[in-house]
Short mmCIF file of C-alpha atoms in Angstrom, two decimals:
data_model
loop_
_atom_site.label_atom_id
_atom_site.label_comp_id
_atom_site.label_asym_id
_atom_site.label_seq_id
_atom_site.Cartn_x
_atom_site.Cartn_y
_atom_site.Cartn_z
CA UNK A 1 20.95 -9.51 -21.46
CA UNK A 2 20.42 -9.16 -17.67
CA UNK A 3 18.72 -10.73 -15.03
CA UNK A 4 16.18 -9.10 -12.41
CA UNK A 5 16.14 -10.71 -9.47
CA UNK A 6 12.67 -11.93 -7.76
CA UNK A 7 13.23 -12.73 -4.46
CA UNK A 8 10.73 -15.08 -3.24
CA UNK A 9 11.85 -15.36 0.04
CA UNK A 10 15.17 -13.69 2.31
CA UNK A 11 17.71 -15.88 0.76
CA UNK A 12 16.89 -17.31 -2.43
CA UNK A 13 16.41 -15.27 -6.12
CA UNK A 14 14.43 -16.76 -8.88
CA UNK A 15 16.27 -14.79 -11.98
CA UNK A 16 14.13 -13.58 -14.64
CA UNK A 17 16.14 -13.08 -18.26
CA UNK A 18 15.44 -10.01 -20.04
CA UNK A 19 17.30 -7.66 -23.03
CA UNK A 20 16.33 -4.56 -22.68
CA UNK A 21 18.41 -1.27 -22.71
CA UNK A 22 16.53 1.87 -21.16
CA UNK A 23 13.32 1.74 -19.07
CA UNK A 24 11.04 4.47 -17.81
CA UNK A 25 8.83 4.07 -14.35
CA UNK A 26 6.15 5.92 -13.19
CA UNK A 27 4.16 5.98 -9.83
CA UNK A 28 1.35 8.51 -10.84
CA UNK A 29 -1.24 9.85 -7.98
CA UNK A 30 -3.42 12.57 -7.75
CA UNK A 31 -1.30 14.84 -5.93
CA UNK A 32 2.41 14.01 -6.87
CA UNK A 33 4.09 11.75 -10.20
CA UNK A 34 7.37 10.37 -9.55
CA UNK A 35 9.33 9.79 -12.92
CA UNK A 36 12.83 7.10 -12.76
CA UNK A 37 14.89 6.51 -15.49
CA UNK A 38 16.56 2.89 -15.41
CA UNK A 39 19.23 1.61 -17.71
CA UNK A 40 18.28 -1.92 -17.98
CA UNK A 41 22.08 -2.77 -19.36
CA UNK A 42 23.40 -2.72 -15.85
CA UNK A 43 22.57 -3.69 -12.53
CA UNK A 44 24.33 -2.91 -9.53
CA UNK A 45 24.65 -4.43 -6.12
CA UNK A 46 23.94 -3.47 -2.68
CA UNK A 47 25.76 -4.69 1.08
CA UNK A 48 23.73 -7.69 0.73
CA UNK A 49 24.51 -8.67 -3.20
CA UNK A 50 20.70 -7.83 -4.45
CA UNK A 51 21.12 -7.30 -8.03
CA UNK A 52 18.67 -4.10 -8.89
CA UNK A 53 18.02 -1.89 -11.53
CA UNK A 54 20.52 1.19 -11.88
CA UNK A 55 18.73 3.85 -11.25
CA UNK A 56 19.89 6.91 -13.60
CA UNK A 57 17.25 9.97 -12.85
CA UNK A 58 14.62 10.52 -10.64
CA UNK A 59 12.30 13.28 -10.51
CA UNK A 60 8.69 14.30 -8.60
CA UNK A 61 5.96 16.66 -9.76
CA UNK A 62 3.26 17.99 -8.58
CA UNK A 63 0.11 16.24 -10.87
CA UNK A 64 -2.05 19.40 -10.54
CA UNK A 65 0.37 21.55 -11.94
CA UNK A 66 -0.09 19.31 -15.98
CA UNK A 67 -3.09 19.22 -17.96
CA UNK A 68 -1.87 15.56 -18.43
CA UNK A 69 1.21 13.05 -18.25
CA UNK A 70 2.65 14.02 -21.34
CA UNK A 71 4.17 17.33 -20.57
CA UNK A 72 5.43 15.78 -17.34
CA UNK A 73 7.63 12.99 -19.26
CA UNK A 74 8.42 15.15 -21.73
CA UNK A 75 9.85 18.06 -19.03
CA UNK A 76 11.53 15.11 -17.25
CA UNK A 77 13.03 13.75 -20.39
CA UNK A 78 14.88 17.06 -20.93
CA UNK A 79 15.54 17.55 -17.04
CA UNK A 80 17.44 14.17 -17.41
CA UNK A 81 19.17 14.89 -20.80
CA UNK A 82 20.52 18.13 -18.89
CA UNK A 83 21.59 16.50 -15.85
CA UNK A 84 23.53 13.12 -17.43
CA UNK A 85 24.33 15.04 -20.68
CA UNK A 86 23.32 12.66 -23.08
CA UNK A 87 20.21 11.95 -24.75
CA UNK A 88 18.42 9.60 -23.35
CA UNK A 89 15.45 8.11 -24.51
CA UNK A 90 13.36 5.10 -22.80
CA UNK A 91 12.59 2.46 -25.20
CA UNK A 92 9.88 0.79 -22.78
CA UNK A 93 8.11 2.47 -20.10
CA UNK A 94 5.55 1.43 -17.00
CA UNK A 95 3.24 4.04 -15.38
CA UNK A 96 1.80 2.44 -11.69
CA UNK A 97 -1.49 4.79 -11.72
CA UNK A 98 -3.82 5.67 -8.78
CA UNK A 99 -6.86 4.26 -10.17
CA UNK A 100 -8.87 1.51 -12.21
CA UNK A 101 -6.89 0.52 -15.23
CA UNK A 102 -9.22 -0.93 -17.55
CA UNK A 103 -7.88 -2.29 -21.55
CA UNK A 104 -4.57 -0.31 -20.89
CA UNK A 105 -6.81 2.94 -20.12
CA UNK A 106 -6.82 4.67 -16.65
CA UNK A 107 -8.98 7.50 -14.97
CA UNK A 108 -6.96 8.82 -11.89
CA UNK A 109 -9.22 8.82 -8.89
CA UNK A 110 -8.28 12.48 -7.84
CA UNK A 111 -7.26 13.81 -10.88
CA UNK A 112 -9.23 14.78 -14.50
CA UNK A 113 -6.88 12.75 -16.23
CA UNK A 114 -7.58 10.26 -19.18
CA UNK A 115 -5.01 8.23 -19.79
CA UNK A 116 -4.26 5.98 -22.92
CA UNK A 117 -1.28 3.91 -23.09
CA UNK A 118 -1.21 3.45 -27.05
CA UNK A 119 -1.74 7.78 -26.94
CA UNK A 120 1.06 7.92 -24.25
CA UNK A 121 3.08 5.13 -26.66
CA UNK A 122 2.61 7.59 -29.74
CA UNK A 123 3.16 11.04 -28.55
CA UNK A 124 6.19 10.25 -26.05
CA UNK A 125 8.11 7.71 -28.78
CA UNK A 126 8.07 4.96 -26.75
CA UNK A 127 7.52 1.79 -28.49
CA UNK A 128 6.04 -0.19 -25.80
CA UNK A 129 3.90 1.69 -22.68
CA UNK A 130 2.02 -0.24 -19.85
CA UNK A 131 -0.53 1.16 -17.32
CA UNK A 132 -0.75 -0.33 -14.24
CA UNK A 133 -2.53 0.34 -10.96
CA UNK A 134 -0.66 1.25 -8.22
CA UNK A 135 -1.59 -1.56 -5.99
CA UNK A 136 -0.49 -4.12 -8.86
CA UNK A 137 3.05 -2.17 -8.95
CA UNK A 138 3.69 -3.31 -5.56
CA UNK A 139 3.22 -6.53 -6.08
CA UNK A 140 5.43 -6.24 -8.57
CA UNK A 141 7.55 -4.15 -6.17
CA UNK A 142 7.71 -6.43 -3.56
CA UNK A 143 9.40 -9.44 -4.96
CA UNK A 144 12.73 -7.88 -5.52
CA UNK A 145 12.79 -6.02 -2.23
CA UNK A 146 16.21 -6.37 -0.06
CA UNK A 147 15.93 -7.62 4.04
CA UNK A 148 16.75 -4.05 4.48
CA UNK A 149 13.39 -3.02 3.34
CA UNK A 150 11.79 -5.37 5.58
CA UNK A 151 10.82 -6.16 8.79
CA UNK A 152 9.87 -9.92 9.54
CA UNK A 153 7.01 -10.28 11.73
CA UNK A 154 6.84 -14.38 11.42
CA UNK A 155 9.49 -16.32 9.83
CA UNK A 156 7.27 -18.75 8.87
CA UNK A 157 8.28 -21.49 6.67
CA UNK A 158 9.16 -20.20 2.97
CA UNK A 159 7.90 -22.59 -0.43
CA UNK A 160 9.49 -20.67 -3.68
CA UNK A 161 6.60 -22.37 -5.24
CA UNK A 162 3.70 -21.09 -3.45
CA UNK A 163 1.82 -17.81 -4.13
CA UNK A 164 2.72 -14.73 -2.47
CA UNK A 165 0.07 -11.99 -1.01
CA UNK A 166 0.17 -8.51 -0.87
CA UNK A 167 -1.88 -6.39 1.54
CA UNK A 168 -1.68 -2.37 2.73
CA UNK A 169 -3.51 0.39 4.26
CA UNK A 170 -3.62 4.08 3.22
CA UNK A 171 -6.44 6.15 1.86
CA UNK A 172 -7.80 2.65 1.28
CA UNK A 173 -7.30 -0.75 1.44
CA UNK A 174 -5.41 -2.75 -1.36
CA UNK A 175 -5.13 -6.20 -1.90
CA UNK A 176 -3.31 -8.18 -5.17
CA UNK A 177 -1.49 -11.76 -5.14
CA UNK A 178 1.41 -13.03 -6.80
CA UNK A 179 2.26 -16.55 -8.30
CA UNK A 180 5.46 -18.00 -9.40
CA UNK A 181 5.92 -18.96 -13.20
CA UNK A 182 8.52 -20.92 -15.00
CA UNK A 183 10.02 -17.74 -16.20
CA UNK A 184 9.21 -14.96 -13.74
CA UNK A 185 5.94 -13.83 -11.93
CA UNK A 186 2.59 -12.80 -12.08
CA UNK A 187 0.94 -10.20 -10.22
CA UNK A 188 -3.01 -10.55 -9.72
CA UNK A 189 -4.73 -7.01 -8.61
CA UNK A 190 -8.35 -7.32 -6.74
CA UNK A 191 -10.70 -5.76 -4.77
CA UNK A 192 -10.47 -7.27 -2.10
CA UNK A 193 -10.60 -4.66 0.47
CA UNK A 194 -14.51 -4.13 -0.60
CA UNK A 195 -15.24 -7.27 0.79
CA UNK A 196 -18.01 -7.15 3.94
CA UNK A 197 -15.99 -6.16 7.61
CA UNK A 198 -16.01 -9.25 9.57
CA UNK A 199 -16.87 -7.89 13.76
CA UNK A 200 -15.27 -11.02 15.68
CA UNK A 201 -16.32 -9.94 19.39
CA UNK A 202 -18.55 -7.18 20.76
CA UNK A 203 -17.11 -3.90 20.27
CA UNK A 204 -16.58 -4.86 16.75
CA UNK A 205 -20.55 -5.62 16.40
CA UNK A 206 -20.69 -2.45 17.84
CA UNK A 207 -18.77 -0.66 15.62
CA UNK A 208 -20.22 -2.20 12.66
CA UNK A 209 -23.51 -1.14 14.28
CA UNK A 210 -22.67 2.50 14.28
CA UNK A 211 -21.27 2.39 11.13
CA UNK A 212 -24.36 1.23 9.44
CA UNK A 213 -26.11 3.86 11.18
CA UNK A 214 -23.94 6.55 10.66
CA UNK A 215 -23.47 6.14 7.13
CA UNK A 216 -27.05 4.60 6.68
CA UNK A 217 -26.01 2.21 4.24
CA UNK A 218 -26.89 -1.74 4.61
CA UNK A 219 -23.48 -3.18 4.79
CA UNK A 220 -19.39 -1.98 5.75
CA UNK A 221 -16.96 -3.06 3.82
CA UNK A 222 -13.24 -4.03 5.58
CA UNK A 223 -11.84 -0.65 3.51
CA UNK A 224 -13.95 1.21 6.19
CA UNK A 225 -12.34 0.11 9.17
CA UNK A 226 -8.78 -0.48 7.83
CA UNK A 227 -7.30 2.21 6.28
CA UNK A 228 -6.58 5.98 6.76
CA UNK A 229 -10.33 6.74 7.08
CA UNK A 230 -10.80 3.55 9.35
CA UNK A 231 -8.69 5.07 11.96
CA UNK A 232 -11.05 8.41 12.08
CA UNK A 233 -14.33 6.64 12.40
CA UNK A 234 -13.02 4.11 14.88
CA UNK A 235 -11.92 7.07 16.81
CA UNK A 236 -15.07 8.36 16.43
CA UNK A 237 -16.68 5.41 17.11
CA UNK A 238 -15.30 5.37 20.54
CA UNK A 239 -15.90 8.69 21.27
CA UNK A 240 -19.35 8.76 20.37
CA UNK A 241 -20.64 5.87 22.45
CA UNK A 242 -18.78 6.28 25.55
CA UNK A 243 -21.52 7.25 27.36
CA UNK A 244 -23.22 3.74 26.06
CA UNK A 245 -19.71 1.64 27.27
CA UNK A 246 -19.53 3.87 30.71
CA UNK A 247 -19.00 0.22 32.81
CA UNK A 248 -15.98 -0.53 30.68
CA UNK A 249 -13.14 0.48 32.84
CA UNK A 250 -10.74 1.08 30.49
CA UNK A 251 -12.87 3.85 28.59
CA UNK A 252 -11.10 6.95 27.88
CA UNK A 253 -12.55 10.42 27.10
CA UNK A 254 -10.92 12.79 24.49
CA UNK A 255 -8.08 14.92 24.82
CA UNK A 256 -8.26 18.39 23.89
CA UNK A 257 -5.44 18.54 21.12
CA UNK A 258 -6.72 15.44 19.25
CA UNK A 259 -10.82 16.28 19.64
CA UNK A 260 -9.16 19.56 18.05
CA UNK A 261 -7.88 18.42 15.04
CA UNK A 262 -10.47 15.78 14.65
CA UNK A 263 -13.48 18.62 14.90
CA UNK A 264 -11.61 20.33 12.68
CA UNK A 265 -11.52 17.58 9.91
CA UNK A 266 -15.55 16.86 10.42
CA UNK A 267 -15.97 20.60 9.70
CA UNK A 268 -13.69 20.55 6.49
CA UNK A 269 -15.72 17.46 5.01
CA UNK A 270 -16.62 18.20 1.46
CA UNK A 271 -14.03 20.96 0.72
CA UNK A 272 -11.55 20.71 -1.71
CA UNK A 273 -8.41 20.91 0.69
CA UNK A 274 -8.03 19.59 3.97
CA UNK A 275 -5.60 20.87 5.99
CA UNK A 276 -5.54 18.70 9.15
CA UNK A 277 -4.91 14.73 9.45
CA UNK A 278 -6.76 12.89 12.01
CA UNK A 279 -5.70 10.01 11.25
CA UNK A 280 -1.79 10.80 11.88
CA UNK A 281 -2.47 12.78 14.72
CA UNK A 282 -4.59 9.90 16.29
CA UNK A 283 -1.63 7.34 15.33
CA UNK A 284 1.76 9.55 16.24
CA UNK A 285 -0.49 10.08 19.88
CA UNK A 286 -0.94 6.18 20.75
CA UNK A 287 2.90 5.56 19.37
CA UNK A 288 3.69 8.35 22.11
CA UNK A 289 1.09 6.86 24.48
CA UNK A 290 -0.06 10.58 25.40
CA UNK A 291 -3.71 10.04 24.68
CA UNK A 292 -5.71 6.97 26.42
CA UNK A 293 -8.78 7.20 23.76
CA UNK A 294 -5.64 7.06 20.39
CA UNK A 295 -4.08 3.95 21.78
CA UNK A 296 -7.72 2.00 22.25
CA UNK A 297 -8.44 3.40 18.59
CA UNK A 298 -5.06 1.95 17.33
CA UNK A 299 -5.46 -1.52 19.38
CA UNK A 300 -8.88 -1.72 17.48
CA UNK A 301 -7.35 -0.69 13.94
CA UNK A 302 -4.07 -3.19 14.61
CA UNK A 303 -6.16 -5.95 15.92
CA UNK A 304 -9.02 -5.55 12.61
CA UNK A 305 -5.53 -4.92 10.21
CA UNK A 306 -4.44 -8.09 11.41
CA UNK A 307 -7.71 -10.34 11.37
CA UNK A 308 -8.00 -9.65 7.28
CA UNK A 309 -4.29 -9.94 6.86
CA UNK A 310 -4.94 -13.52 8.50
CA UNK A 311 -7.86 -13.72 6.01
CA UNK A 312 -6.18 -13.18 3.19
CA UNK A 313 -3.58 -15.50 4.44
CA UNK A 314 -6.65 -18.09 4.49
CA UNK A 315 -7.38 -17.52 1.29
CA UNK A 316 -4.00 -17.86 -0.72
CA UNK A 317 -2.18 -20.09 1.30
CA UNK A 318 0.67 -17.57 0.78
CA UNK A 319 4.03 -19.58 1.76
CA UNK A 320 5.73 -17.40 -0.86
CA UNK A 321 4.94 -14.41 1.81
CA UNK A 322 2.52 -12.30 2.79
CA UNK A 323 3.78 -8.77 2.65
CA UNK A 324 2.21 -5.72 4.91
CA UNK A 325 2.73 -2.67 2.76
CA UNK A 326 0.86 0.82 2.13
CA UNK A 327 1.25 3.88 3.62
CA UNK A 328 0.20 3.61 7.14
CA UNK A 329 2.08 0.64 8.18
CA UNK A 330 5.90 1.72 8.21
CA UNK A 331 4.58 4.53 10.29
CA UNK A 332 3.15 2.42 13.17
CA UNK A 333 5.85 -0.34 13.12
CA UNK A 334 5.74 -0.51 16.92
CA UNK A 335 2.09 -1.01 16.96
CA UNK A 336 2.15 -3.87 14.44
CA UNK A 337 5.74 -5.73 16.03
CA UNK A 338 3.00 -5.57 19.20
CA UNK A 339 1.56 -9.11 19.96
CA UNK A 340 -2.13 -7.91 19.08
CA UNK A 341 -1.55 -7.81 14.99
CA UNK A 342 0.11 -11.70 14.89
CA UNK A 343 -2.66 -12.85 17.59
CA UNK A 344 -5.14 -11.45 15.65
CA UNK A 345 -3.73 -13.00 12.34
CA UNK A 346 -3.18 -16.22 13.16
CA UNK A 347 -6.18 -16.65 15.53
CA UNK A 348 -8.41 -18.48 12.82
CA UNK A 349 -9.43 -21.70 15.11
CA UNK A 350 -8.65 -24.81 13.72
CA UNK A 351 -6.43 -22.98 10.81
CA UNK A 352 -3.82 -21.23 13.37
CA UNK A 353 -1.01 -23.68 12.95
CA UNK A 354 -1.66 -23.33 8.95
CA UNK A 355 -0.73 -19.60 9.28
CA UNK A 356 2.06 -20.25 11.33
CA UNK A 357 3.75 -21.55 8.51
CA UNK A 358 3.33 -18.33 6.38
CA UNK A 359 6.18 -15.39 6.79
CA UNK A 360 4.64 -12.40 7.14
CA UNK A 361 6.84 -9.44 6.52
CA UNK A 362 6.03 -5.22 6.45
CA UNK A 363 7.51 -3.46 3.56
CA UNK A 364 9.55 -0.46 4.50
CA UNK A 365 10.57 0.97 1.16
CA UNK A 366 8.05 3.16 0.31
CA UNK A 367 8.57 3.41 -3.16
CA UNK A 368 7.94 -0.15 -3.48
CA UNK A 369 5.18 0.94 -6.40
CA UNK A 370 7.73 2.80 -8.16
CA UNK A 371 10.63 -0.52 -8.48
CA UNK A 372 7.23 -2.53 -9.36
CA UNK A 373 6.86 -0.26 -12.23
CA UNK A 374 10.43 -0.81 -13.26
CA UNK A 375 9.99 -4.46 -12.78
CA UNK A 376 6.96 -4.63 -14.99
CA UNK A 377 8.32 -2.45 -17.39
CA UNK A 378 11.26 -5.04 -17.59
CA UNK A 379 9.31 -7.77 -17.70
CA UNK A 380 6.78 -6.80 -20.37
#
C-alpha cells in the first residue's frame, strides 16, 4: 500500500490510498509517444518532501515510425527489461492520447491510429488499460505537482474543498476541471475552448471582425485567438489593417525577418510538413523586444489568454487553483508575470475581488500529462 499525494494547494497533501505494484504511462501525440515505467511499491522524495511515483524507465518514439501503439510498448517493454535487467511487466497502464476519447476508444487527431483499450488490454497483457485525453492527464497531472514546477501568479486564498481549474494554450486551447472527493479526485475534460471569443474593447471587435471575414464563417471561437494559431492571425491581424489603424500612434509595421518566416508559413498552408513556426518566432521576438509589431501581437494574445482564464475562473469558482498550463505558456513566462495577464483576469466588474481570492499558478513541468497518466493509472 502507498499513498499518492494530491496537492491541492502549496502546503497541504490530500493522500489518496492505493495497492498497486507496477504502472505503465503514456502521453501519446501525433508526432512523438513518451512511454514511463513506475513501480507503484515505492515512492521517493524530493528537496521539498513531495512523495511521487519512482520513476523506473522512460523512453520517446517517434508515432510515425508504428503502424500502431502496440509495437511501441512492446519495443519499450524489452528496451526496459534490457536496461534494469529484470522482467518487468506493468500490471495497470494509462495512455494520455491527443484526441477525443470516446467509451475507452481514441482516434489520434494527427495520426491513423485506432485505438481500443480492451484490444491494447489483450494483446499487451495488461489486466487493466485506460485511455485518456491528453488535456484530462493534466488535470490529473497537476494536482501532485511540486512549488518547483510552479510559478504563482496570485496567491490567492486556497479552500482544499473547492474545485480546481485547468487551462493551456498550444496547438489549441484546452480546458478540464477538477473536484475534490472523499477519497481522491476527479478530473472533468471539456470543450471549453470552442466556446464564442468574447472582443471586450475595439481592437478586439476588430479582430473578431476580420476574423469572420477572413475565414468567412459566422462566429470565432476563443481557440482562435488563444493558442499557437491565435498568435499568427493576431499577427496578421495587425499587419493587415494597419493602413485602416494609421492614427494609432503606437502602430508598428513588419520587420523583415518575422514577415519572412510568417510569408513563408502562409505559402506552406495545406502541405504535409511545415518547416517554419510563426508563432515562436513572433513570441521569442516580443520576449527580446526586437520587433514593435511581435510585442503588440503578444500584449493582444496575453491580455485575450488572460480575460478567458478570468472566465473560467467565473465559472468554477476555482479556490482549489486555477492552473496555466500547455505548451506556450512556460515559454512566455515574462509576458504572463507582466501586469496585463492578472489585469485582464481579474477585471470582471463587480466580480474582481471574487477572483482575487483564487491562486492562479503556471505549470512549468512540461510533462505534467505524462505524471497525470501515472496518477490515473494509480488511481483507477
Amino acid at each position: 500500500m502507498i499513498s499518492i499525494p494530491i496537492c491541492h494547494n502549496r502546503g497541504d497533501k490530500t493522500l489518496i490510498t492505493v495497492s498497486m505494484t507496477l504502472l505503465l504511462a503514456g502521453d501519446i501525440g501525433g508526432t512523438k509517444t513518451i512511454l514511463r515505467l513506475v513501480d507503484g511499491t515505492e515512492i521517493v522524495k524530493d528537496s521539498q518532501t513531495q512523495e511521487r511515483l519512482k520513476t523506473l524507465y522512460e523512453s520517446r518514439y517517434l508515432s510515425g515510425d508504428y503502424p500502431d501503439l502496440v509495437p511501441i510498448v512492446k519495443q519499450f517493454l524489452q528496451e526496459a527489461q534490457e536496461q534494469l535487467g529484470e522482467n518487468l511487466h506493468p500490471e495497470k497502464a494509462c495512455f494520455a492520447i491527443a484526441g477525443p476519447v470516446v467509451h475507452q476508444t481514441a482516434k489520434l487527431t494527427n495520426l491513423p491510429w485506432h485505438l481500443d483499450a480492451q484490444y491494447l488490454g489483450s494483446e499487451l497483457a495488461i489486466s487493466q488499460v485506460t485511455l485518456i485525453n491528453d488535456f484530462e492527464a493534466v488535470g490529473y497531472g497537476v494536482t501532485g505537482l511540486p512549488e518547483s514546477d510552479l510559478l504563482v501568479l496570485q496567491k490567492g486564498q486556497h479552500q482544499a474543498d473547492s474545485p480546481i481549474g485547468v487551462i493551456g494554450a498550444g496547438t489549441g486551447l484546452g480546458q478540464c476541471f477538477v473536484t475534490p472527493l472523499v477519497n481522491g479526485i476527479k478530473v472533468y475534460p471539456c470543450e471549453g475552448g470552442h466556446t464564442d471569443f468574447a472582443p471586450r474593447y475595439e481592437l478586439e471587435f476588430q479582430l473578431m471582425k476580420y476574423l469572420l471575414a477572413k475565414h468567412s464563417i459566422d462566429r470565432i471561437s476563443v481557440e482562435r485567438v488563444v493558442s499557437g494559431p491565435g498568435i499568427i492571425a493576431i499577427y496578421q491581424f495587425l499587419r493587415d489593417t494597419a493602413t485602416q489603424r494609421w492614427r494609432d500612434r503606437n502602430m508598428a509595421t513588419e520587420s523583415p525577418e518575422i514577415s519572412d518566416i510568417v510569408k513563408e508559413w502562409e505559402h506552406q498552408i495545406g502541405l504535409t510538413e511545415v518547416t517554419v513556426d510563426p508563432a515562436a518566432a513572433i513570441s521569442q521576438a516580443a520576449l527580446e523586444k526586437r520587433d514593435h509589431l511581435s510585442e503588440q501581437t503578444m500584449q493582444l494574445f496575453v491580455e485575450s489568454y488572460g480575460a478567458e482564464a478570468g472566465n473560467l475562473a467565473l465559472k468554477l469558482l476555482p479556490y482549489g487553483g486555477l492552473y496555466i498550463a500547455g505548451g506556450i505558456a512556460p515559454k512566455i513566462l515574462p509576458l504572463l508575470e507582466t501586469s496585463e495577464f492578472m489585469q485582464a483576469f481579474s477585471n470582471k466588474g463587480r466580480m474582481k475581488p471574487i477572483l482575487a481570492k483564487v491562486p492562479v499558478y503556471v505549470v512549468l513541468n512540461p510533462q505534467v500529462g505524462l505524471i497525470g497518466a501515472a496518477v490515473c493509472a494509480a488511481i483507477f
